[in-house]
Tab-separated table of C-alpha atoms in Angstrom:
chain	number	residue	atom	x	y	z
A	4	UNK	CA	-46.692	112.777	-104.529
A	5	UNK	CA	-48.115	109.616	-102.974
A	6	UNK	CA	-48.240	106.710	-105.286
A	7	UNK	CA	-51.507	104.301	-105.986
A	8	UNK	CA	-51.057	100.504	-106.576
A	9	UNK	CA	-53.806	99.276	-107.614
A	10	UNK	CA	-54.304	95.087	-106.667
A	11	UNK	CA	-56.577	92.880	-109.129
A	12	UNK	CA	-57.613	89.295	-107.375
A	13	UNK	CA	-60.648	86.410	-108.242
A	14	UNK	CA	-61.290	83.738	-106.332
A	15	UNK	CA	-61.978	82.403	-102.870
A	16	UNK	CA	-61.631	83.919	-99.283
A	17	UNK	CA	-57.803	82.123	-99.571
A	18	UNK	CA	-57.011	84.550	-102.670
A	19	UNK	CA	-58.375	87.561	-101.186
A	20	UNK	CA	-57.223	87.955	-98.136
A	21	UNK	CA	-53.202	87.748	-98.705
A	22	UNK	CA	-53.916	91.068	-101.112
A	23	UNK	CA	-55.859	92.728	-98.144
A	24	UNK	CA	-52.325	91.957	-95.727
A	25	UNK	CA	-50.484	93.615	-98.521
A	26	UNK	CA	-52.497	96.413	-98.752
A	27	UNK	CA	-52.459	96.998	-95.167
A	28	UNK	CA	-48.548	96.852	-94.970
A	29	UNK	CA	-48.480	99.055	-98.510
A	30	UNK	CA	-51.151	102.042	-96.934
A	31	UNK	CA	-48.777	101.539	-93.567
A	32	UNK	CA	-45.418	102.899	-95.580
A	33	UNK	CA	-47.505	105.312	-97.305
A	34	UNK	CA	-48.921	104.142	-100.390
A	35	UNK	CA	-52.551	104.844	-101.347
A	36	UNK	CA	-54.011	101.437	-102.530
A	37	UNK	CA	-57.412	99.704	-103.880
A	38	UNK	CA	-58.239	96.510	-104.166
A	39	UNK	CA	-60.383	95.110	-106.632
A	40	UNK	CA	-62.002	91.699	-106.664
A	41	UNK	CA	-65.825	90.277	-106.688
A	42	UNK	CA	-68.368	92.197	-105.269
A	43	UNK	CA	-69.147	89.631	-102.172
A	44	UNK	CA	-66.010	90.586	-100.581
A	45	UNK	CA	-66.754	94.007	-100.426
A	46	UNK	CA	-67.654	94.224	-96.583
A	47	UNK	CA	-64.459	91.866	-95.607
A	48	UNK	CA	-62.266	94.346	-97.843
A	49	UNK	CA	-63.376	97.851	-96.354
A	50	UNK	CA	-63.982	96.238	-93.452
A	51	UNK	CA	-59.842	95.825	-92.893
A	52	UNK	CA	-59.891	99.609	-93.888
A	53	UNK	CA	-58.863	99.089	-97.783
A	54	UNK	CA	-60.738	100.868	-100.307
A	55	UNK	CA	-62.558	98.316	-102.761
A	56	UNK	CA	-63.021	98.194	-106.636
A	57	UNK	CA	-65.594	95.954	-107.798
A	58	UNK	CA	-64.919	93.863	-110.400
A	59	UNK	CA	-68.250	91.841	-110.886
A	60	UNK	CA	-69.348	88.812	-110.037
A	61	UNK	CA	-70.124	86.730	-107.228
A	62	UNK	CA	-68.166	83.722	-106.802
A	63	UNK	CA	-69.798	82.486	-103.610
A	64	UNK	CA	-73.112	81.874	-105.881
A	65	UNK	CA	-70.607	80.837	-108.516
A	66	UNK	CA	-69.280	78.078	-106.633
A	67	UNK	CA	-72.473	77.257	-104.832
A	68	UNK	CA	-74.075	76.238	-108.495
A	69	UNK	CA	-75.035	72.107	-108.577
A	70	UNK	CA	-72.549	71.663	-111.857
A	71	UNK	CA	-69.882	72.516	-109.749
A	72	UNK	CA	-70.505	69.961	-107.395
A	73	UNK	CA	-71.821	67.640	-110.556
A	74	UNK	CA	-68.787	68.067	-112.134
A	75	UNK	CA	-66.735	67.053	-109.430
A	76	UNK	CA	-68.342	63.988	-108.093
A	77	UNK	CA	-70.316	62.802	-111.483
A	78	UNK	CA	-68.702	63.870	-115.058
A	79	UNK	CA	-66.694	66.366	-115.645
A	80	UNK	CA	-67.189	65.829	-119.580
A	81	UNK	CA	-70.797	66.572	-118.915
A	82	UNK	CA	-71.099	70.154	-116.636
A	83	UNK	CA	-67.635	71.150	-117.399
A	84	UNK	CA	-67.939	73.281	-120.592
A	85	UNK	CA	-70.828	75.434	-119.034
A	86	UNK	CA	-69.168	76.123	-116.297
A	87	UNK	CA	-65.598	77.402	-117.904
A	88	UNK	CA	-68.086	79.570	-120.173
A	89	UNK	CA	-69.694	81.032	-117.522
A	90	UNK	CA	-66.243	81.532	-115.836
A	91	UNK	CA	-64.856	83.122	-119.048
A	92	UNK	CA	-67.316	85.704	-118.289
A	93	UNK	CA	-66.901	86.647	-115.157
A	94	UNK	CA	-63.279	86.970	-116.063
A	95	UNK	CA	-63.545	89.284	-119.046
A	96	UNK	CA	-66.041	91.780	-116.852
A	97	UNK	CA	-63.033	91.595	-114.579
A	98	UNK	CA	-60.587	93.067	-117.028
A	99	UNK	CA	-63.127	95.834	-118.096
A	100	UNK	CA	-63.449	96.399	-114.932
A	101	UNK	CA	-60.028	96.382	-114.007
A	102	UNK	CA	-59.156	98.943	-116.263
A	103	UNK	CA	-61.612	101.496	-115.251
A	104	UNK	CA	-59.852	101.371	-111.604
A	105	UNK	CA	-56.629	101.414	-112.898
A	106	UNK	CA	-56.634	104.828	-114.759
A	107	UNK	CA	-55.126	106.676	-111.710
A	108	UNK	CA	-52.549	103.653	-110.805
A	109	UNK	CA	-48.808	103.737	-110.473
A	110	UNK	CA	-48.631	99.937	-110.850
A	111	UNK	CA	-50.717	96.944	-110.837
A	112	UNK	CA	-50.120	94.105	-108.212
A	113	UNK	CA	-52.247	90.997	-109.765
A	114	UNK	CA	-53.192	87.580	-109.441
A	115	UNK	CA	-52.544	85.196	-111.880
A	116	UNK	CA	-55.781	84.522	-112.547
A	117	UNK	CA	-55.926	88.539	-113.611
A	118	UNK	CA	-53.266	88.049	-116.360
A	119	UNK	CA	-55.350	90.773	-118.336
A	120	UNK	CA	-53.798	93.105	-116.073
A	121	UNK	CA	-50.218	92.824	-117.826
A	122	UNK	CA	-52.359	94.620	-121.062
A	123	UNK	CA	-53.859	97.323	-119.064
A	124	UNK	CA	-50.198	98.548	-117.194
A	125	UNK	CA	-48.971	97.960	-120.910
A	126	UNK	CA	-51.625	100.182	-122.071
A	127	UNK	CA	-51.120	102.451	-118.929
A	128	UNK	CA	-47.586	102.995	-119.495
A	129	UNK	CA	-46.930	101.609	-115.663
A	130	UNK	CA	-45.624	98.180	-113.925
A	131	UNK	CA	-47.385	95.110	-113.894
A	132	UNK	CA	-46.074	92.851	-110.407
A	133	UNK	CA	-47.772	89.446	-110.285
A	134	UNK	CA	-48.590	87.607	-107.610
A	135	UNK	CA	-48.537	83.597	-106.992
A	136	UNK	CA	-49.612	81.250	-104.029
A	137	UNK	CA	-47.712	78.084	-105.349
A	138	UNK	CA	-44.231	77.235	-107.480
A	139	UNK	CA	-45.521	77.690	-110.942
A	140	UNK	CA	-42.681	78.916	-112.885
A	141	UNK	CA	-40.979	75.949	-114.538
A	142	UNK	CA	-37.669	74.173	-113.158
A	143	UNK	CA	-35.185	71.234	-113.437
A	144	UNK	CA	-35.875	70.419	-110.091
A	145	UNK	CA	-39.271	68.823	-109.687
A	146	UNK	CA	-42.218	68.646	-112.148
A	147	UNK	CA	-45.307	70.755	-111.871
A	148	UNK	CA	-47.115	69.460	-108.982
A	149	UNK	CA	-50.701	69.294	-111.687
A	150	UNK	CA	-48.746	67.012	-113.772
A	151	UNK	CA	-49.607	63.293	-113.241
A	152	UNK	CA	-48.280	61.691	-116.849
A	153	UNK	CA	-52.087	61.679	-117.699
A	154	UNK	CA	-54.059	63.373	-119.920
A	155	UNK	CA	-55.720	66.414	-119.218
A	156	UNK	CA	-59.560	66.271	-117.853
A	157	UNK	CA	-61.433	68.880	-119.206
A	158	UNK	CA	-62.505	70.559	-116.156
A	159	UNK	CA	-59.529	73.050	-115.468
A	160	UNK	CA	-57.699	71.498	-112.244
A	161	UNK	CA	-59.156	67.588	-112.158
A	162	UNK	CA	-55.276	66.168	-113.170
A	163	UNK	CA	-54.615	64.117	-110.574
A	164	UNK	CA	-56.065	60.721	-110.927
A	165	UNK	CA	-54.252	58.999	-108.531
A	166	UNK	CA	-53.887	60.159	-104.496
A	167	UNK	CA	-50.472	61.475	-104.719
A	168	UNK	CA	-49.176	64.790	-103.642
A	169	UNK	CA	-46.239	66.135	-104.584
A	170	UNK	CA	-45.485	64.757	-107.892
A	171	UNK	CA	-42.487	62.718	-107.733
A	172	UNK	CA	-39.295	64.357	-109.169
A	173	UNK	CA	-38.114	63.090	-112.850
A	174	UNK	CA	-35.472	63.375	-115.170
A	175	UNK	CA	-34.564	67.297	-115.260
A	176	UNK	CA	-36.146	67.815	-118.601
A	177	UNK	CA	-39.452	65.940	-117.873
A	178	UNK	CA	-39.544	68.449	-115.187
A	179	UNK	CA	-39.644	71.197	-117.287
A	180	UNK	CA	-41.528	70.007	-119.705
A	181	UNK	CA	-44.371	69.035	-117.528
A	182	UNK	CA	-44.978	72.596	-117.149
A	183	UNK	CA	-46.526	72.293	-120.422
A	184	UNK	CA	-49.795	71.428	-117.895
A	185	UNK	CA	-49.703	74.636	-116.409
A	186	UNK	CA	-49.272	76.808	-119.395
A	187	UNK	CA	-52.994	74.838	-121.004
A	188	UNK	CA	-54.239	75.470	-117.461
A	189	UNK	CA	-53.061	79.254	-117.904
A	190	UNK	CA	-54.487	79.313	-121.062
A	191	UNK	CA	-58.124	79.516	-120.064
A	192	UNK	CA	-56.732	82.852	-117.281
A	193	UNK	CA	-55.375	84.358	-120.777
A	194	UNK	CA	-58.388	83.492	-123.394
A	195	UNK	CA	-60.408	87.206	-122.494
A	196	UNK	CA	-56.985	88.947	-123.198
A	197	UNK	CA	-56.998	89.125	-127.256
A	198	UNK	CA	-60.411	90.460	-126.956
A	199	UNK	CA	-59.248	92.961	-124.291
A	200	UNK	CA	-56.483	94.480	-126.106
A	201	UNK	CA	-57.853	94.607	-129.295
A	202	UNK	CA	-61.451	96.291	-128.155
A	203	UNK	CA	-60.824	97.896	-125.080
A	204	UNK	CA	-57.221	98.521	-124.968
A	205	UNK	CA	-56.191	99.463	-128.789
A	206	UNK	CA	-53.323	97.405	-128.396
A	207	UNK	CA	-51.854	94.634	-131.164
A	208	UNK	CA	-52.662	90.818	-130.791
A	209	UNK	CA	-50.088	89.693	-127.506
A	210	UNK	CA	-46.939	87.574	-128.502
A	211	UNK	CA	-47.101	84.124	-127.352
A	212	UNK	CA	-44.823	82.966	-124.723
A	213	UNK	CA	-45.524	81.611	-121.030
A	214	UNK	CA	-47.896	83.676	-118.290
A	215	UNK	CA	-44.592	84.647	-116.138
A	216	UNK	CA	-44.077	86.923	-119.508
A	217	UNK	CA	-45.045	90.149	-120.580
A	218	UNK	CA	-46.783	91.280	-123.607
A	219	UNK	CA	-42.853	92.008	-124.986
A	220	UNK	CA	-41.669	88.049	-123.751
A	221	UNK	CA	-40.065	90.071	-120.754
A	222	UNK	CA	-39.530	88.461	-117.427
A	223	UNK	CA	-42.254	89.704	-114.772
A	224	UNK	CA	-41.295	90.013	-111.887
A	225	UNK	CA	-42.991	87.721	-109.533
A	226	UNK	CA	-44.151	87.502	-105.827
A	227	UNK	CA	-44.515	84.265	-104.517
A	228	UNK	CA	-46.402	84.781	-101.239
A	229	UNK	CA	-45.224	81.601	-99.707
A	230	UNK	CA	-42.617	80.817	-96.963
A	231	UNK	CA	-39.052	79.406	-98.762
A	232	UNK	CA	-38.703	77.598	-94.945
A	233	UNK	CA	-41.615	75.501	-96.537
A	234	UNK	CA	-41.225	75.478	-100.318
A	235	UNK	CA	-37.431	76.985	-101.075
A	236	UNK	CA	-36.796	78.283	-104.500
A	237	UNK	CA	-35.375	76.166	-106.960
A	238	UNK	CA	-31.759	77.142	-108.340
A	239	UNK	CA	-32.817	77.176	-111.648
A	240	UNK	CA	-35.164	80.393	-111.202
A	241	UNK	CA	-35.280	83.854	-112.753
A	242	UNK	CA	-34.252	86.013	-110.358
A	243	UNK	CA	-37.459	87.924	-110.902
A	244	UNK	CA	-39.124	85.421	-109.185
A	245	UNK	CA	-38.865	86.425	-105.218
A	246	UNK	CA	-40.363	84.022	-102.418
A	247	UNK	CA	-41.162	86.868	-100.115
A	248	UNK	CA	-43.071	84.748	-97.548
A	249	UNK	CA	-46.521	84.402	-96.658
A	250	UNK	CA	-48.631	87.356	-96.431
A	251	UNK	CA	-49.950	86.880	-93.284
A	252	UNK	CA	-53.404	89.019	-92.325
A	253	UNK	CA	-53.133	90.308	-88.609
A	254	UNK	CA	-57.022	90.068	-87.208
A	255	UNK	CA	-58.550	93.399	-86.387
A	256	UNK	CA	-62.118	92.270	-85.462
A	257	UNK	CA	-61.262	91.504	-81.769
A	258	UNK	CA	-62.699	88.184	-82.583
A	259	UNK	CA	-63.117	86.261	-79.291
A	260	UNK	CA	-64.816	82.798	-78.881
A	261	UNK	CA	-68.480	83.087	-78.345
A	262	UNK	CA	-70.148	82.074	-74.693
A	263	UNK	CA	-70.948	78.923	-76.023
A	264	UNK	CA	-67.699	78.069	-77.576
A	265	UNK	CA	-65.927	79.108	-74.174
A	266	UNK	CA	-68.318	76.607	-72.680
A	267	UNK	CA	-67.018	73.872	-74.856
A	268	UNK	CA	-63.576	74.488	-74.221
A	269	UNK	CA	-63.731	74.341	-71.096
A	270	UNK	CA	-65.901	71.336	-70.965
A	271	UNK	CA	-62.943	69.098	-71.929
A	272	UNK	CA	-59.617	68.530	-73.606
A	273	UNK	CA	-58.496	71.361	-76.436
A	274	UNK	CA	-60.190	69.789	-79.425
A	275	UNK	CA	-59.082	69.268	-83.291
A	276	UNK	CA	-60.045	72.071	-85.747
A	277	UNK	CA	-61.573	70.411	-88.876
A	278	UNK	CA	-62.952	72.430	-92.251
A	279	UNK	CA	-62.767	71.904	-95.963
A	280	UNK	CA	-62.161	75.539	-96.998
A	281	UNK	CA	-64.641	77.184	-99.881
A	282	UNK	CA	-65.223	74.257	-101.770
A	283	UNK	CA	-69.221	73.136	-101.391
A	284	UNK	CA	-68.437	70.019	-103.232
A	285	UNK	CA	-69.726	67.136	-101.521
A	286	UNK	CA	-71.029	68.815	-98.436
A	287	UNK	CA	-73.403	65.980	-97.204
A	288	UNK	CA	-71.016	63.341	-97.793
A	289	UNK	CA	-68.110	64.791	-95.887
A	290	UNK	CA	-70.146	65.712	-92.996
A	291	UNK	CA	-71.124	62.554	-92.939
A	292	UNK	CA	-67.498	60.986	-93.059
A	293	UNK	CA	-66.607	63.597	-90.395
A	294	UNK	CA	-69.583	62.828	-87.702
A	295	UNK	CA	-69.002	59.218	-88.084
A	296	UNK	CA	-65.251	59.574	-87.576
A	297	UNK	CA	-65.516	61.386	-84.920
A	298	UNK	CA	-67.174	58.871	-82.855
A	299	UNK	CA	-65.046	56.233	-83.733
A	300	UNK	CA	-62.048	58.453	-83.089
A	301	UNK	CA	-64.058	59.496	-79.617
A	302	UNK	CA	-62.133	63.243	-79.340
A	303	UNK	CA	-63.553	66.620	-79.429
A	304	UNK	CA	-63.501	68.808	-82.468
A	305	UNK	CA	-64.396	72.291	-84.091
A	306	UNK	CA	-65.561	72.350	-87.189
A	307	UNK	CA	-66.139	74.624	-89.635
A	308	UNK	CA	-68.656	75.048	-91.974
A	309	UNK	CA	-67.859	78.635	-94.014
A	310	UNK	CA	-68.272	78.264	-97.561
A	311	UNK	CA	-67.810	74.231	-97.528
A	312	UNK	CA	-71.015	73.687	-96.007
A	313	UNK	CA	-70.081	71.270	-93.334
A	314	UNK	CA	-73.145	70.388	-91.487
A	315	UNK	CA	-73.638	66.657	-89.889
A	316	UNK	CA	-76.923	65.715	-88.685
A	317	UNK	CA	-76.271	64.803	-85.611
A	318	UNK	CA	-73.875	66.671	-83.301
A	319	UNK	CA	-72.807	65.142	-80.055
A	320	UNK	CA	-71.849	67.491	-77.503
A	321	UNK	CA	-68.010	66.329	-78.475
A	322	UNK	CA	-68.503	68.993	-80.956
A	323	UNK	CA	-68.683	72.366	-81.853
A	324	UNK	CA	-69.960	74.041	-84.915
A	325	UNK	CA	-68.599	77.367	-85.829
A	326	UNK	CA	-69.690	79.186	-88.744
A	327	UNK	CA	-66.801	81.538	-89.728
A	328	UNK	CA	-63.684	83.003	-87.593
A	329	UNK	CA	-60.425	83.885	-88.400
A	330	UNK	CA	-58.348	81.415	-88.540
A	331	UNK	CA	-55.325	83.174	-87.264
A	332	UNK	CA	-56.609	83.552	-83.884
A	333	UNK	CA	-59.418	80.018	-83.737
A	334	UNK	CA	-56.120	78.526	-84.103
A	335	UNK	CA	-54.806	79.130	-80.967
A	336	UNK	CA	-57.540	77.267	-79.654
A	337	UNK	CA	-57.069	73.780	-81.310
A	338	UNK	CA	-54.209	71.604	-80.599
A	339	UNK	CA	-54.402	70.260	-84.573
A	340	UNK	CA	-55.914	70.958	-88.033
A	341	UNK	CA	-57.446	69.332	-90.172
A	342	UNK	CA	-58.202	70.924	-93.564
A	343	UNK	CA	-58.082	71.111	-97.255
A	344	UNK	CA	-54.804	71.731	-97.813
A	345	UNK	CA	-55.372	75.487	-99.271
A	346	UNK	CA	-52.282	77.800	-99.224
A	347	UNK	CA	-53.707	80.031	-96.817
A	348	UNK	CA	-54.755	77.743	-93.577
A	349	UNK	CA	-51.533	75.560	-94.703
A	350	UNK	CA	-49.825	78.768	-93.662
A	351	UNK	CA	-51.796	79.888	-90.641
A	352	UNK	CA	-51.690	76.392	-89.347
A	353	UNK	CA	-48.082	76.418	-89.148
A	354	UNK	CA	-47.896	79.842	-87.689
A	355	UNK	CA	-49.987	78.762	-84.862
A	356	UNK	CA	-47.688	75.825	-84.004
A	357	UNK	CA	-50.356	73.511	-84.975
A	358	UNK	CA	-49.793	69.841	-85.928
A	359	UNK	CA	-52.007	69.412	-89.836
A	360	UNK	CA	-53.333	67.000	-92.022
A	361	UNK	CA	-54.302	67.264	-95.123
A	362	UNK	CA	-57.558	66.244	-97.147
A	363	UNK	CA	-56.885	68.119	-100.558
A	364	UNK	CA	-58.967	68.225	-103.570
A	365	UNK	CA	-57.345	69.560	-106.278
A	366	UNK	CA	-54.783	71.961	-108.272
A	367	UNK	CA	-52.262	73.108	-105.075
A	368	UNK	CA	-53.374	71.591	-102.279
A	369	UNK	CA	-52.260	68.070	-102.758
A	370	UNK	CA	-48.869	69.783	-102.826
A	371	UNK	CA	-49.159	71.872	-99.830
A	372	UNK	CA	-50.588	68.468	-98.037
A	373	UNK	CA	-47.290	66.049	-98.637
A	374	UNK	CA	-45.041	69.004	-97.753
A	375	UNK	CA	-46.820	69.080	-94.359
A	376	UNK	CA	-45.899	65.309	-93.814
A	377	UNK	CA	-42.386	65.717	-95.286
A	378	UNK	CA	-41.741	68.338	-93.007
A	379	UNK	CA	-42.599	66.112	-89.911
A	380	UNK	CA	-45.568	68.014	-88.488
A	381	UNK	CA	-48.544	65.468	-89.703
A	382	UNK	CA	-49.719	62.172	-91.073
A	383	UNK	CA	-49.474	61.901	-94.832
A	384	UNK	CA	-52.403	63.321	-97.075
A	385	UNK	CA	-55.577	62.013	-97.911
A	386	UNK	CA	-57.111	62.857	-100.918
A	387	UNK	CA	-60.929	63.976	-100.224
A	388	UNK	CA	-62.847	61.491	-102.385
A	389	UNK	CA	-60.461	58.535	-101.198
A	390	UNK	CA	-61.467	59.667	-97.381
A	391	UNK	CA	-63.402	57.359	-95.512
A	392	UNK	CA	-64.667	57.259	-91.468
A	393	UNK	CA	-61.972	54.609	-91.146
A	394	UNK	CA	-58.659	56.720	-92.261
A	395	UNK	CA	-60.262	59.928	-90.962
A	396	UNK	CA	-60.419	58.390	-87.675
A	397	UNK	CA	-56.866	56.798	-88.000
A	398	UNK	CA	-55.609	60.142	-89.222
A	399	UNK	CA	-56.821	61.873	-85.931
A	400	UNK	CA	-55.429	59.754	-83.162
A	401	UNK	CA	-52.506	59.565	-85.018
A	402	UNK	CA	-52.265	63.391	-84.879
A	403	UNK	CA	-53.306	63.069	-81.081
A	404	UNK	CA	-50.544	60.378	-80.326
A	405	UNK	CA	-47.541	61.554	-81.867
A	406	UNK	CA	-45.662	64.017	-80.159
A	407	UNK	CA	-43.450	64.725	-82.978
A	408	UNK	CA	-45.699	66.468	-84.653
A	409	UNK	CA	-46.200	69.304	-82.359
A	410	UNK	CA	-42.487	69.918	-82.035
A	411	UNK	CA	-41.973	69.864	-85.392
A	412	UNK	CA	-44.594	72.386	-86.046
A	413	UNK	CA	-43.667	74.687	-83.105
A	414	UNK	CA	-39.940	74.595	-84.154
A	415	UNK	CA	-40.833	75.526	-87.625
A	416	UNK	CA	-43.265	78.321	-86.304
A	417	UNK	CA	-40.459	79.781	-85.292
A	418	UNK	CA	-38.850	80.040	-88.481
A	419	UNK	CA	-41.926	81.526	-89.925
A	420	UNK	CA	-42.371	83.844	-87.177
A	421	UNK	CA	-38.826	85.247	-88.856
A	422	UNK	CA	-40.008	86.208	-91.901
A	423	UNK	CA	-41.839	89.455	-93.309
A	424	UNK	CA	-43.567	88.491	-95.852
A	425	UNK	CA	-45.967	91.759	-97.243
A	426	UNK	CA	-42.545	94.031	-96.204
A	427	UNK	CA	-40.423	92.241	-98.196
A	428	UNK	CA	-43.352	92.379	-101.090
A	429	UNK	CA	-43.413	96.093	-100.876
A	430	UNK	CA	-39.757	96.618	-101.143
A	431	UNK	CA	-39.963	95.339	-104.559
A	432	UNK	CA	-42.787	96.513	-105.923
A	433	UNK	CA	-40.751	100.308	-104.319
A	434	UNK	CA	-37.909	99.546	-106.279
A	435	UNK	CA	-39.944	97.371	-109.376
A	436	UNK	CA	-41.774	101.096	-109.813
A	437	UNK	CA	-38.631	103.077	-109.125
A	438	UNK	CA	-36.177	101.286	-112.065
A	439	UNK	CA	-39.240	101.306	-114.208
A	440	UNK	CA	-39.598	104.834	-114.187
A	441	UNK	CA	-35.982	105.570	-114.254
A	442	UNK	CA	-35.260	102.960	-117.455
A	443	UNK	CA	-38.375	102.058	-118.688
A	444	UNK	CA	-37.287	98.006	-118.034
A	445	UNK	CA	-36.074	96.392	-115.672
A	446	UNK	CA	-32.881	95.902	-113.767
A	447	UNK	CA	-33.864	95.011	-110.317
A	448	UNK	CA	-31.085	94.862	-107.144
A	449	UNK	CA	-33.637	93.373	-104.341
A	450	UNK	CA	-34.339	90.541	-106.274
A	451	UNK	CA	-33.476	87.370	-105.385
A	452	UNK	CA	-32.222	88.136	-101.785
A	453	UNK	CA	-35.491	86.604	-100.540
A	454	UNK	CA	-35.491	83.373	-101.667
């Protein structure tokens, strides 16, 4: 009998489309699969010939609302709270949701922003697998990277006053404890899940304990969809936690560059890719920092404006806007990239051989943005509301005049190039169902031999 794996996500284009590689690889060796996640990703889902769940929402209009971008340039005190309220809901519509495409389900690949799911496949009687984009289990080794020594801001991520990156390593056990950060940002994730089991579920109040947990204080087992040649795991880890390697989304539009953009190209030399990712924060003030870098830089760029909204006034013919392509294959038409420092186009940067820098915002992507320097293959990051025309500019012929770079990021292409990420993902969750069934817990071989 084939087996159904049902896959809960929320979030951005950069959550989504990692589960929609999986899927592909898991409906490849046979599995029947559905994906659920917020009805505006519908057409991109069944479009890549997965069958989609929806599980409410809209988080394009969610993120397009002016208290986002309030919150993030003016006071988060102020538009904060309305926002996490309005997020709470869309979260516990998720979970009702989830359940009602789970009833068929042989296990239940989810995000950690989907921690409700651990109640339904507890309810279910089935596996739970989640699924990370970043280290956040704790270790000795280095602290978490949303840890600063600071207090926390209220708006969820905001931690990081100062521009640093990766946050330096401490003493072993201020390491660990800094994780202490994560588990209150986890917290909001986990507040619809009392209300879940007790109304929809019929289950008893969850024990506490930290979000890598079950409902019993059990280990889950863990896919970190990240290459170890970038971010190895640290010795101190579970070995339920498996670094499997990026899942990596093969494009199956037979995207090509338009007329106009092959008119460009070949106008001059191979230009810099530039884009901010989903994040509308800001829009008029980065184009603005972009455009007037440019000039002063004098190169020729792409940029993106997708859900970031990068639009500048006044485009020379040194550039080319471009609404939305995938990056996997725009990629090979850049000789560097510029971006937000997301997971995702970290990733797809470095498959392409690309030289990157980094403008993060928040949560991850200052972390993603120092490993990129420490691993030789750009300039060190910039956080977005310290970025000016001046560094921009500095940042880019630095990235055109340094050599190094490129071989650095060709030479670790390679490496990634090696690695299987969604296979390796589906042998677990085979052999996570497998032991399951046959014990009823978990005693799991694979693990471990990935990272």
């Amino acid at each position: 009998m084939i087996k159904r794996i049902a896959i809960a996500t929320i979030g951005t284009l950069g959550d989504v489309q990692p589960f929609v590689a999986l899927a592909q690889t898991l409906k490849r060796r046979g599995y029947s699969v559905v994906l659920g996640t917020s009805g505006d990703f519908e057409a991109f889902v069944t479009g890549h010939g997965i069958e989609f769940f929806s599980l409410g929402g809209d988080v394009q209009a969610f993120l397009r609302r002016s208290q986002f971008d309030s919150a993030m340039t003016k006071s988060a005190l102020l538009y904060a709270p309305g926002l996490l309220r309005d997020g709470q809901k869309i979260l516990k519509e998720a979970g009702k949701r989830a359940w009602q495409m789970a009833q068929d389900a042989d296990a239940i690949v989810f995000q950690n922003n989907t921690t409700f799911c651990i109640d339904i496949a507890e309810a279910l009687g089935i596996p739970a697998i989640m699924t990370v984009f970043q280290p956040l289990n704790p270790t000795n080794e280095f602290p978490y990277f949303g840890y600063s020594g600071q207090p926390v801001d209220p708006l969820m991520y905001r931690f990081n006053r100062e521009p640093f990156a990766k946050s330096p390593s401490l003493d072993p056990m201020i390491n660990k404890l800094s994780y202490v950060v994560q588990q209150a940002q986890q917290s909001y994730w986990d507040m619809p899940r009392d209300q879940l089991r007790r109304g929809l579920l019929g289950l008893k109040p969850k024990k506490k304990g930290g979000f890598y947990t079950n409902s019993r204080g059990e280990p889950l087992v863990t896919l970190h969809a990240y290459s170890p040649s970038i971010s190895p795991a640290p010795g101190d880890w579970l070995d339920t936690n498996i670094i499997t390697g990026f899942w990596r989304l093969e494009d199956t539009t037979g995207w090509m560059p338009s007329p106009d953009f092959e008119e460009f190209l070949g106008k001059g030399s191979q230009p810099v890719y530039l884009g901010f990712g989903s994040m509308l924060w800001g829009a008029q003030r980065n184009s603005d920092i972009i455009t007037k870098a440019l000039r002063a830089w004098g190169g020729r760029a792409v940029i993106a404006e997708g859900w970031g909204g990068l639009k500048p006034e006044s485009i020379p013919d040194t550039i080319h806007m471009i609404d939305r392509a995938p990056h996997s294959e725009l990629f090979k038409y850049v000789k560097a990239v510029v971006h937000h420092g997301g997971a995702g186009t970290t990733h797809t940067g470095l498959y392409a051989g690309r030289p990157s820098f980094a403008v993060p915002q928040f949560f991850d992507q200052p972390y993603w943005g120092q490993l990129l320097y420490e691993l030789g293959v750009g300039p060190p990051p910039v956080r977005l509301r310290k970025l000016t025309p001046q560094n921009l500019a500095s940042a880019l012929e630095d990235l055109d005049t340094t050599p190094a770079y490129a071989r650095a990021a060709e030479a670790l292409a390679e490496k990634l190039k090696l690695e299987d990420g969604t296979n390796l993902a589906v042998d677990v969750i085979e052999e996570t169902i497998a032991d399951y069934n046959a014990l009823g817990s978990r005693d799991y071989h694979l693990i471990g031999a990935a990272s």
